[in-house]
């Protein structure tokens, strides 16, 4: 994540269409470039299912499938392919020879067969969604645009909306408003391969060019049949195509070797996906709680070891001058017996002695008072 909590930081715009935008971006988690697709309306649910890929429909090296998703911003991340689309390769290098076109046809047919057999239809196959990887010579094609793919049973509810360049490769029935099917994908691939062989004229004329091997020309013509029922499936077309010898060079129509190069511009020098990242801040210790002033004053006194808070003043309980009388449930600690016994007699003796002392004291006080009074009278 960068300083703003985002995993993906956009670098520059690669493509804009009615289905969304594709950006070159920086993946802060992988620390590498990626292709970031901004999903259009209705593509979020499909993209989520493609990412989960529970049925293995997109587990193929020639399919450019997403590897991460940000649902909050409707984004999907895919590996960045820098070799350009087939349309760009033809525009920059010229038309392809049979060997290069055959390699691409076989690779994309393998990818479509995997999707179709899992019940999915791509719906956007074209020379602008087939891309070439620059790091896998002689030619390694991948089919992009899978965010518009749908299960075949759900395709009627989600019409395809795309740019004119993709619509130029649509099967006739789809261009007339019919629902895209696996047979429509096969036609779109046939039209894309024909475009690499004949150039832009193939967009209006589906005549197979001369000079192709009979097997290749026959399969390509079958893929371009106007009736969907006459087209082979992707797996059937793959089985009928001539094989390619391992290590065979991919050639252009003029016989020169096809070289796929990196078409992406360099990342701008001032681009920093982590720009503005806040510096690490040392944790601030919590303040020491202030003690009451009384505690500080008490600590200055040497003979006081701990703070002392005077207890709340309470009136002492009233004390009776008369000792409680023993009851029959008391136990004599000397004998261990319950009841009055000797203990009761002890209480009785104490009571009598006490009262006798009180009476004697009062008698002496009265007598002393009377003597003082008589003495005073006699003096007067």
Short mmCIF file of C-alpha atoms in Angstrom, two decimals:
data_model
loop_
_atom_site.label_atom_id
_atom_site.label_comp_id
_atom_site.label_asym_id
_atom_site.label_seq_id
_atom_site.Cartn_x
_atom_site.Cartn_y
_atom_site.Cartn_z
CA UNK A 1 0.00 0.00 0.00
CA UNK A 2 1.09 3.54 -0.65
CA UNK A 3 0.74 6.50 1.70
CA UNK A 4 -2.93 6.81 0.87
CA UNK A 5 -3.75 3.17 1.57
CA UNK A 6 -4.07 2.28 -2.12
CA UNK A 7 -2.56 -0.82 -3.66
CA UNK A 8 -2.70 0.42 -7.27
CA UNK A 9 -1.29 3.75 -8.46
CA UNK A 10 -2.08 4.73 -12.07
CA UNK A 11 0.79 5.70 -14.36
CA UNK A 12 -0.76 6.46 -17.76
CA UNK A 13 -3.83 5.63 -19.83
CA UNK A 14 -3.47 2.74 -22.29
CA UNK A 15 -6.94 2.44 -23.79
CA UNK A 16 -10.41 3.94 -23.41
CA UNK A 17 -13.56 2.31 -24.75
CA UNK A 18 -17.25 2.10 -23.95
CA UNK A 19 -16.57 -0.86 -21.67
CA UNK A 20 -14.15 1.12 -19.48
CA UNK A 21 -10.55 2.22 -19.33
CA UNK A 22 -7.25 0.35 -19.16
CA UNK A 23 -4.36 1.99 -17.31
CA UNK A 24 -0.76 1.08 -16.80
CA UNK A 25 -0.41 1.09 -13.04
CA UNK A 26 1.96 0.20 -10.24
CA UNK A 27 1.04 -2.63 -7.90
CA UNK A 28 2.44 -1.58 -4.51
CA UNK A 29 2.02 -5.09 -3.13
CA UNK A 30 3.84 -6.89 -5.94
CA UNK A 31 6.13 -3.90 -6.54
CA UNK A 32 5.71 -4.22 -10.29
CA UNK A 33 3.72 -2.79 -13.19
CA UNK A 34 0.27 -4.13 -14.05
CA UNK A 35 -2.66 -3.44 -16.35
CA UNK A 36 -5.54 -1.89 -14.42
CA UNK A 37 -9.00 -2.17 -15.93
CA UNK A 38 -11.68 0.28 -14.80
CA UNK A 39 -14.82 -1.78 -15.15
CA UNK A 40 -17.90 -0.50 -16.95
CA UNK A 41 -21.52 -1.02 -16.01
CA UNK A 42 -22.52 -4.63 -15.41
CA UNK A 43 -18.96 -6.00 -15.40
CA UNK A 44 -18.34 -6.12 -11.66
CA UNK A 45 -20.19 -9.38 -10.99
CA UNK A 46 -18.67 -11.07 -14.03
CA UNK A 47 -15.17 -9.92 -13.07
CA UNK A 48 -15.61 -11.26 -9.54
CA UNK A 49 -16.58 -14.69 -10.86
CA UNK A 50 -13.69 -14.67 -13.32
CA UNK A 51 -11.29 -13.86 -10.49
CA UNK A 52 -12.64 -16.72 -8.39
CA UNK A 53 -12.56 -19.01 -11.46
CA UNK A 54 -14.28 -21.82 -9.62
CA UNK A 55 -14.71 -23.88 -12.80
CA UNK A 56 -11.20 -23.35 -14.19
CA UNK A 57 -12.48 -21.56 -17.30
CA UNK A 58 -9.62 -19.07 -17.26
CA UNK A 59 -6.78 -21.27 -16.09
CA UNK A 60 -4.87 -21.10 -19.34
CA UNK A 61 -1.54 -19.42 -20.16
CA UNK A 62 -2.97 -17.81 -23.29
CA UNK A 63 -5.75 -16.07 -21.39
CA UNK A 64 -4.98 -12.74 -19.76
CA UNK A 65 -6.97 -13.17 -16.57
CA UNK A 66 -7.17 -10.78 -13.61
CA UNK A 67 -5.27 -11.63 -10.45
CA UNK A 68 -6.62 -8.98 -8.05
CA UNK A 69 -9.69 -6.82 -7.66
CA UNK A 70 -10.73 -3.64 -5.86
CA UNK A 71 -14.50 -3.70 -5.69
CA UNK A 72 -14.75 -0.33 -3.94
CA UNK A 73 -13.34 1.37 -7.06
CA UNK A 74 -14.46 -1.24 -9.65
CA UNK A 75 -10.91 -2.15 -10.64
CA UNK A 76 -9.30 -5.39 -11.77
CA UNK A 77 -5.55 -5.90 -12.11
CA UNK A 78 -3.97 -8.08 -14.79
CA UNK A 79 -0.40 -8.78 -15.85
CA UNK A 80 0.95 -6.05 -18.10
CA UNK A 81 1.62 -7.20 -21.68
CA UNK A 82 3.90 -4.71 -23.45
CA UNK A 83 4.28 -6.23 -26.92
CA UNK A 84 1.15 -4.59 -28.29
CA UNK A 85 -2.03 -5.92 -29.86
CA UNK A 86 -2.20 -7.78 -33.17
CA UNK A 87 -3.56 -4.61 -34.74
CA UNK A 88 -0.52 -2.67 -33.51
CA UNK A 89 1.93 -5.36 -34.64
CA UNK A 90 0.43 -5.35 -38.16
CA UNK A 91 0.41 -1.56 -38.22
CA UNK A 92 4.10 -1.36 -37.20
CA UNK A 93 5.62 -4.44 -38.86
CA UNK A 94 3.27 -5.32 -41.70
CA UNK A 95 1.21 -8.42 -42.40
CA UNK A 96 2.25 -11.78 -41.01
CA UNK A 97 3.35 -14.88 -42.82
CA UNK A 98 1.59 -18.21 -42.46
CA UNK A 99 3.92 -19.49 -39.73
CA UNK A 100 3.30 -16.55 -37.39
CA UNK A 101 -0.46 -16.46 -38.10
CA UNK A 102 -0.70 -20.22 -37.53
CA UNK A 103 1.08 -19.95 -34.16
CA UNK A 104 -1.33 -17.26 -33.01
CA UNK A 105 -4.40 -19.13 -34.26
CA UNK A 106 -3.45 -22.31 -32.42
CA UNK A 107 -2.64 -20.50 -29.17
CA UNK A 108 -5.90 -18.54 -29.05
CA UNK A 109 -7.98 -21.57 -30.11
CA UNK A 110 -6.54 -23.44 -27.10
CA UNK A 111 -7.63 -20.59 -24.82
CA UNK A 112 -11.13 -20.40 -26.35
CA UNK A 113 -11.60 -24.16 -26.13
CA UNK A 114 -10.87 -24.01 -22.39
CA UNK A 115 -13.43 -21.23 -21.89
CA UNK A 116 -16.14 -22.77 -24.09
CA UNK A 117 -15.87 -26.20 -22.52
CA UNK A 118 -16.41 -24.58 -19.11
CA UNK A 119 -19.58 -22.90 -20.40
CA UNK A 120 -18.23 -19.39 -20.96
CA UNK A 121 -18.21 -17.17 -24.05
CA UNK A 122 -15.61 -14.41 -24.53
CA UNK A 123 -17.68 -12.09 -26.79
CA UNK A 124 -14.86 -9.62 -27.55
CA UNK A 125 -12.31 -11.56 -29.59
CA UNK A 126 -10.60 -9.24 -32.08
CA UNK A 127 -7.22 -8.08 -33.31
CA UNK A 128 -7.36 -5.44 -30.57
CA UNK A 129 -7.89 -7.90 -27.69
CA UNK A 130 -5.27 -10.44 -28.82
CA UNK A 131 -1.92 -9.27 -27.47
CA UNK A 132 1.68 -10.41 -27.86
CA UNK A 133 4.12 -10.82 -25.03
CA UNK A 134 7.54 -9.32 -25.67
CA UNK A 135 9.33 -11.75 -23.35
CA UNK A 136 8.28 -15.04 -24.99
CA UNK A 137 9.72 -15.36 -28.51
CA UNK A 138 9.06 -16.15 -31.23
CA UNK A 139 5.42 -15.22 -30.61
CA UNK A 140 3.26 -15.76 -27.57
CA UNK A 141 -0.29 -14.46 -27.89
CA UNK A 142 -2.70 -13.90 -25.02
CA UNK A 143 -6.40 -13.14 -25.24
CA UNK A 144 -7.32 -10.08 -23.21
CA UNK A 145 -10.73 -8.49 -22.66
CA UNK A 146 -12.01 -11.32 -20.48
CA UNK A 147 -13.84 -8.86 -18.20
CA UNK A 148 -16.69 -8.92 -20.74
CA UNK A 149 -16.87 -12.72 -20.74
CA UNK A 150 -20.11 -14.29 -19.57
CA UNK A 151 -21.48 -17.79 -19.04
CA UNK A 152 -23.22 -18.78 -22.26
CA UNK A 153 -26.56 -19.27 -20.49
CA UNK A 154 -26.47 -15.67 -19.17
CA UNK A 155 -25.21 -13.96 -22.34
CA UNK A 156 -28.72 -13.03 -23.59
CA UNK A 157 -29.19 -10.75 -20.58
CA UNK A 158 -25.95 -8.82 -21.16
CA UNK A 159 -25.50 -7.41 -24.67
CA UNK A 160 -21.99 -6.63 -25.88
CA UNK A 161 -21.16 -2.92 -26.16
CA UNK A 162 -17.75 -1.98 -27.51
CA UNK A 163 -15.81 0.18 -29.91
CA UNK A 164 -16.06 -0.02 -33.68
CA UNK A 165 -12.71 -1.77 -33.92
CA UNK A 166 -14.06 -4.75 -31.99
CA UNK A 167 -17.43 -4.67 -33.74
CA UNK A 168 -15.58 -4.97 -37.06
CA UNK A 169 -14.67 -8.53 -36.07
CA UNK A 170 -18.14 -9.54 -34.90
CA UNK A 171 -19.84 -12.53 -36.44
CA UNK A 172 -22.65 -11.56 -38.86
CA UNK A 173 -25.37 -12.78 -36.50
CA UNK A 174 -23.98 -10.73 -33.60
CA UNK A 175 -23.70 -7.64 -35.76
CA UNK A 176 -27.39 -8.20 -36.62
CA UNK A 177 -28.30 -8.22 -32.93
CA UNK A 178 -28.12 -11.91 -32.02
CA UNK A 179 -26.63 -13.16 -28.79
CA UNK A 180 -22.92 -13.97 -28.79
CA UNK A 181 -22.16 -17.70 -28.66
CA UNK A 182 -19.01 -19.84 -28.76
CA UNK A 183 -19.48 -20.01 -32.55
CA UNK A 184 -19.32 -16.20 -32.64
CA UNK A 185 -15.99 -16.33 -30.80
CA UNK A 186 -14.66 -18.76 -33.42
CA UNK A 187 -15.72 -16.42 -36.24
CA UNK A 188 -14.11 -13.40 -34.50
CA UNK A 189 -10.83 -15.29 -34.16
CA UNK A 190 -10.96 -16.29 -37.82
CA UNK A 191 -11.52 -12.66 -38.79
CA UNK A 192 -8.60 -11.58 -36.58
CA UNK A 193 -6.23 -14.13 -38.11
CA UNK A 194 -7.35 -13.08 -41.59
CA UNK A 195 -6.58 -9.47 -40.61
CA UNK A 196 -2.99 -10.42 -39.75
CA UNK A 197 -2.60 -12.08 -43.16
CA UNK A 198 -4.36 -9.57 -45.40
CA UNK A 199 -4.30 -6.33 -43.43
CA UNK A 200 -7.18 -3.85 -43.09
CA UNK A 201 -8.84 -5.09 -46.30
CA UNK A 202 -9.96 -8.17 -44.34
CA UNK A 203 -12.42 -5.99 -42.43
CA UNK A 204 -14.61 -5.75 -45.52
CA UNK A 205 -13.49 -8.73 -47.58
CA UNK A 206 -13.24 -12.20 -46.06
CA UNK A 207 -11.65 -13.80 -49.10
CA UNK A 208 -8.87 -16.16 -48.07
CA UNK A 209 -5.54 -14.92 -49.52
CA UNK A 210 -3.62 -17.11 -51.88
CA UNK A 211 -0.43 -18.86 -50.93
CA UNK A 212 -1.67 -20.50 -47.72
CA UNK A 213 -1.39 -24.23 -47.15
CA UNK A 214 -4.61 -26.07 -48.09
CA UNK A 215 -5.22 -27.24 -44.52
CA UNK A 216 -4.84 -23.76 -43.06
CA UNK A 217 -6.99 -22.16 -45.79
CA UNK A 218 -9.76 -24.76 -45.36
CA UNK A 219 -9.98 -24.37 -41.55
CA UNK A 220 -9.86 -20.57 -41.78
CA UNK A 221 -12.69 -20.56 -44.32
CA UNK A 222 -14.77 -22.83 -42.07
CA UNK A 223 -14.24 -20.52 -39.11
CA UNK A 224 -15.53 -17.61 -41.23
CA UNK A 225 -18.71 -19.37 -42.37
CA UNK A 226 -21.71 -17.06 -42.30
CA UNK A 227 -23.90 -19.79 -40.77
CA UNK A 228 -22.90 -20.47 -37.13
CA UNK A 229 -23.95 -24.10 -37.48
CA UNK A 230 -21.32 -24.65 -40.18
CA UNK A 231 -18.43 -23.40 -38.08
CA UNK A 232 -16.23 -25.84 -36.17
CA UNK A 233 -15.87 -25.55 -32.45
CA UNK A 234 -12.65 -24.17 -31.07
CA UNK A 235 -11.47 -27.67 -30.19
CA UNK A 236 -12.37 -29.03 -33.65
CA UNK A 237 -10.63 -26.18 -35.43
CA UNK A 238 -7.53 -26.70 -33.30
CA UNK A 239 -7.45 -30.39 -34.23
CA UNK A 240 -7.81 -29.61 -37.95
CA UNK A 241 -5.08 -26.96 -38.15
CA UNK A 242 -1.58 -27.93 -39.26
CA UNK A 243 0.83 -28.37 -36.38
CA UNK A 244 3.79 -26.08 -35.78
CA UNK A 245 7.21 -27.57 -35.36
CA UNK A 246 8.85 -26.58 -32.05
CA UNK A 247 11.48 -23.91 -32.60
CA UNK A 248 10.02 -22.78 -35.92
CA UNK A 249 10.57 -19.07 -36.58
CA UNK A 250 7.65 -16.66 -36.77
CA UNK A 251 7.92 -14.85 -40.10
CA UNK A 252 6.34 -11.79 -41.65
CA UNK A 253 4.76 -11.92 -45.10
CA UNK A 254 7.99 -10.60 -46.63
CA UNK A 255 9.97 -13.50 -45.12
CA UNK A 256 11.69 -11.49 -42.38
CA UNK A 257 11.62 -12.63 -38.81
CA UNK A 258 8.86 -11.28 -36.57
CA UNK A 259 10.26 -9.67 -33.46
CA UNK A 260 7.91 -8.58 -30.70
CA UNK A 261 9.32 -5.56 -28.87
CA UNK A 262 8.26 -3.62 -25.81
CA UNK A 263 5.94 -0.85 -26.97
CA UNK A 264 5.34 0.65 -23.53
CA UNK A 265 7.06 3.99 -22.87
CA UNK A 266 9.37 4.31 -19.92
CA UNK A 267 7.87 5.19 -16.60
CA UNK A 268 8.14 8.97 -16.04
CA UNK A 269 11.17 9.83 -13.97
CA UNK A 270 9.14 11.85 -11.48
CA UNK A 271 6.68 9.00 -10.88
CA UNK A 272 6.82 7.70 -7.32
CA UNK A 273 3.97 5.44 -6.20
CA UNK A 274 5.04 5.94 -2.58
CA UNK A 275 5.31 9.73 -2.81
CA UNK A 276 3.98 11.48 0.25
CA UNK A 277 4.42 8.49 2.50
CA UNK A 278 4.29 9.86 6.02
CA UNK A 279 7.46 9.46 8.11
CA UNK A 280 7.44 6.98 10.91
CA UNK A 281 6.43 8.62 14.18
CA UNK A 282 7.75 7.46 17.51
CA UNK A 283 4.98 6.68 19.94
CA UNK A 284 4.43 9.45 22.48
CA UNK A 285 4.34 8.14 26.08
CA UNK A 286 1.18 8.89 27.96
CA UNK A 287 1.53 11.71 30.53
CA UNK A 288 2.24 10.76 34.14
CA UNK A 289 -0.94 11.24 36.16
CA UNK A 290 -0.73 14.15 38.60
CA UNK A 291 -0.92 13.17 42.23
CA UNK A 292 -2.93 15.22 44.70
CA UNK A 293 -0.97 17.97 46.54
CA UNK A 294 -1.54 16.25 49.86
CA UNK A 295 0.52 13.26 48.74
CA UNK A 296 3.46 15.48 47.72
CA UNK A 297 3.41 17.27 51.04
CA UNK A 298 3.28 14.05 52.99
CA UNK A 299 6.29 12.65 51.12
CA UNK A 300 8.39 15.56 52.41
CA UNK A 301 7.86 14.42 55.99
CA UNK A 302 10.51 11.89 56.95
CA UNK A 303 8.52 10.02 59.54
CA UNK A 304 5.56 9.38 57.26
CA UNK A 305 6.10 6.49 54.88
CA UNK A 306 2.92 6.58 52.86
CA UNK A 307 0.24 9.07 51.92
CA UNK A 308 -2.50 9.36 54.49
CA UNK A 309 -6.00 10.51 53.84
CA UNK A 310 -7.92 11.14 57.06
CA UNK A 311 -11.01 9.03 57.27
CA UNK A 312 -14.41 10.57 57.34
CA UNK A 313 -15.39 11.60 60.85
CA UNK A 314 -18.05 9.43 62.34
CA UNK A 315 -19.73 9.49 65.71
CA UNK A 316 -18.60 6.58 67.85
CA UNK A 317 -21.33 4.16 68.71
CA UNK A 318 -23.05 4.61 72.05
CA UNK A 319 -21.54 2.45 74.78
CA UNK A 320 -23.78 1.01 77.45
CA UNK A 321 -22.47 1.18 81.00
CA UNK A 322 -24.36 -1.92 81.91
CA UNK A 323 -22.62 -5.08 80.79
CA UNK A 324 -24.76 -7.36 78.72
CA UNK A 325 -26.40 -10.13 80.55
CA UNK A 326 -25.42 -13.61 79.59
CA UNK A 327 -28.02 -15.76 77.99
CA UNK A 328 -28.61 -19.44 77.98
CA UNK A 329 -26.75 -19.88 74.68
CA UNK A 330 -23.39 -18.63 76.01
CA UNK A 331 -20.63 -21.12 76.49
CA UNK A 332 -18.50 -21.11 79.62
CA UNK A 333 -14.88 -20.99 78.27
CA UNK A 334 -13.61 -22.69 81.39
CA UNK A 335 -16.02 -25.60 81.46
CA UNK A 336 -17.07 -25.70 77.78
CA UNK A 337 -20.69 -25.99 78.89
CA UNK A 338 -23.56 -23.98 77.48
CA UNK A 339 -25.87 -22.13 79.88
CA UNK A 340 -25.62 -19.68 82.80
CA UNK A 341 -23.86 -21.69 85.49
CA UNK A 342 -20.84 -20.15 87.16
CA UNK A 343 -20.56 -17.45 84.52
CA UNK A 344 -24.02 -16.16 85.41
CA UNK A 345 -23.11 -16.09 89.08
CA UNK A 346 -19.94 -14.16 88.22
CA UNK A 347 -22.00 -11.58 86.37
CA UNK A 348 -24.34 -11.29 89.40
CA UNK A 349 -21.45 -10.69 91.83
CA UNK A 350 -19.97 -8.01 89.59
CA UNK A 351 -23.31 -6.26 89.32
CA UNK A 352 -23.86 -6.20 93.13
CA UNK A 353 -20.35 -4.92 93.85
CA UNK A 354 -20.78 -2.18 91.27
CA UNK A 355 -24.03 -0.93 92.65
CA UNK A 356 -22.71 -1.01 96.19
CA UNK A 357 -19.75 1.16 95.18
CA UNK A 358 -22.05 3.64 93.48
CA UNK A 359 -24.34 3.91 96.55
CA UNK A 360 -21.39 4.33 98.89
CA UNK A 361 -19.95 7.08 96.74
CA UNK A 362 -23.23 8.95 96.66
CA UNK A 363 -23.58 8.67 100.47
CA UNK A 364 -20.12 10.11 101.08
CA UNK A 365 -20.80 12.96 98.65
CA UNK A 366 -24.08 13.87 100.36
CA UNK A 367 -22.50 13.72 103.80
CA UNK A 368 -19.60 15.91 102.76
CA UNK A 369 -22.02 18.44 101.30
CA UNK A 370 -24.09 18.55 104.49
CA UNK A 371 -20.99 19.01 106.68
CA UNK A 372 -19.81 21.87 104.54
CA UNK A 373 -23.17 23.57 104.77
CA UNK A 374 -23.30 23.38 108.62
CA UNK A 375 -19.78 24.71 108.93
CA UNK A 376 -20.61 27.71 106.79
CA UNK A 377 -23.73 28.46 108.88
CA UNK A 378 -21.82 28.27 112.14
CA UNK A 379 -19.19 30.64 110.83
CA UNK A 380 -21.83 33.18 109.89
#
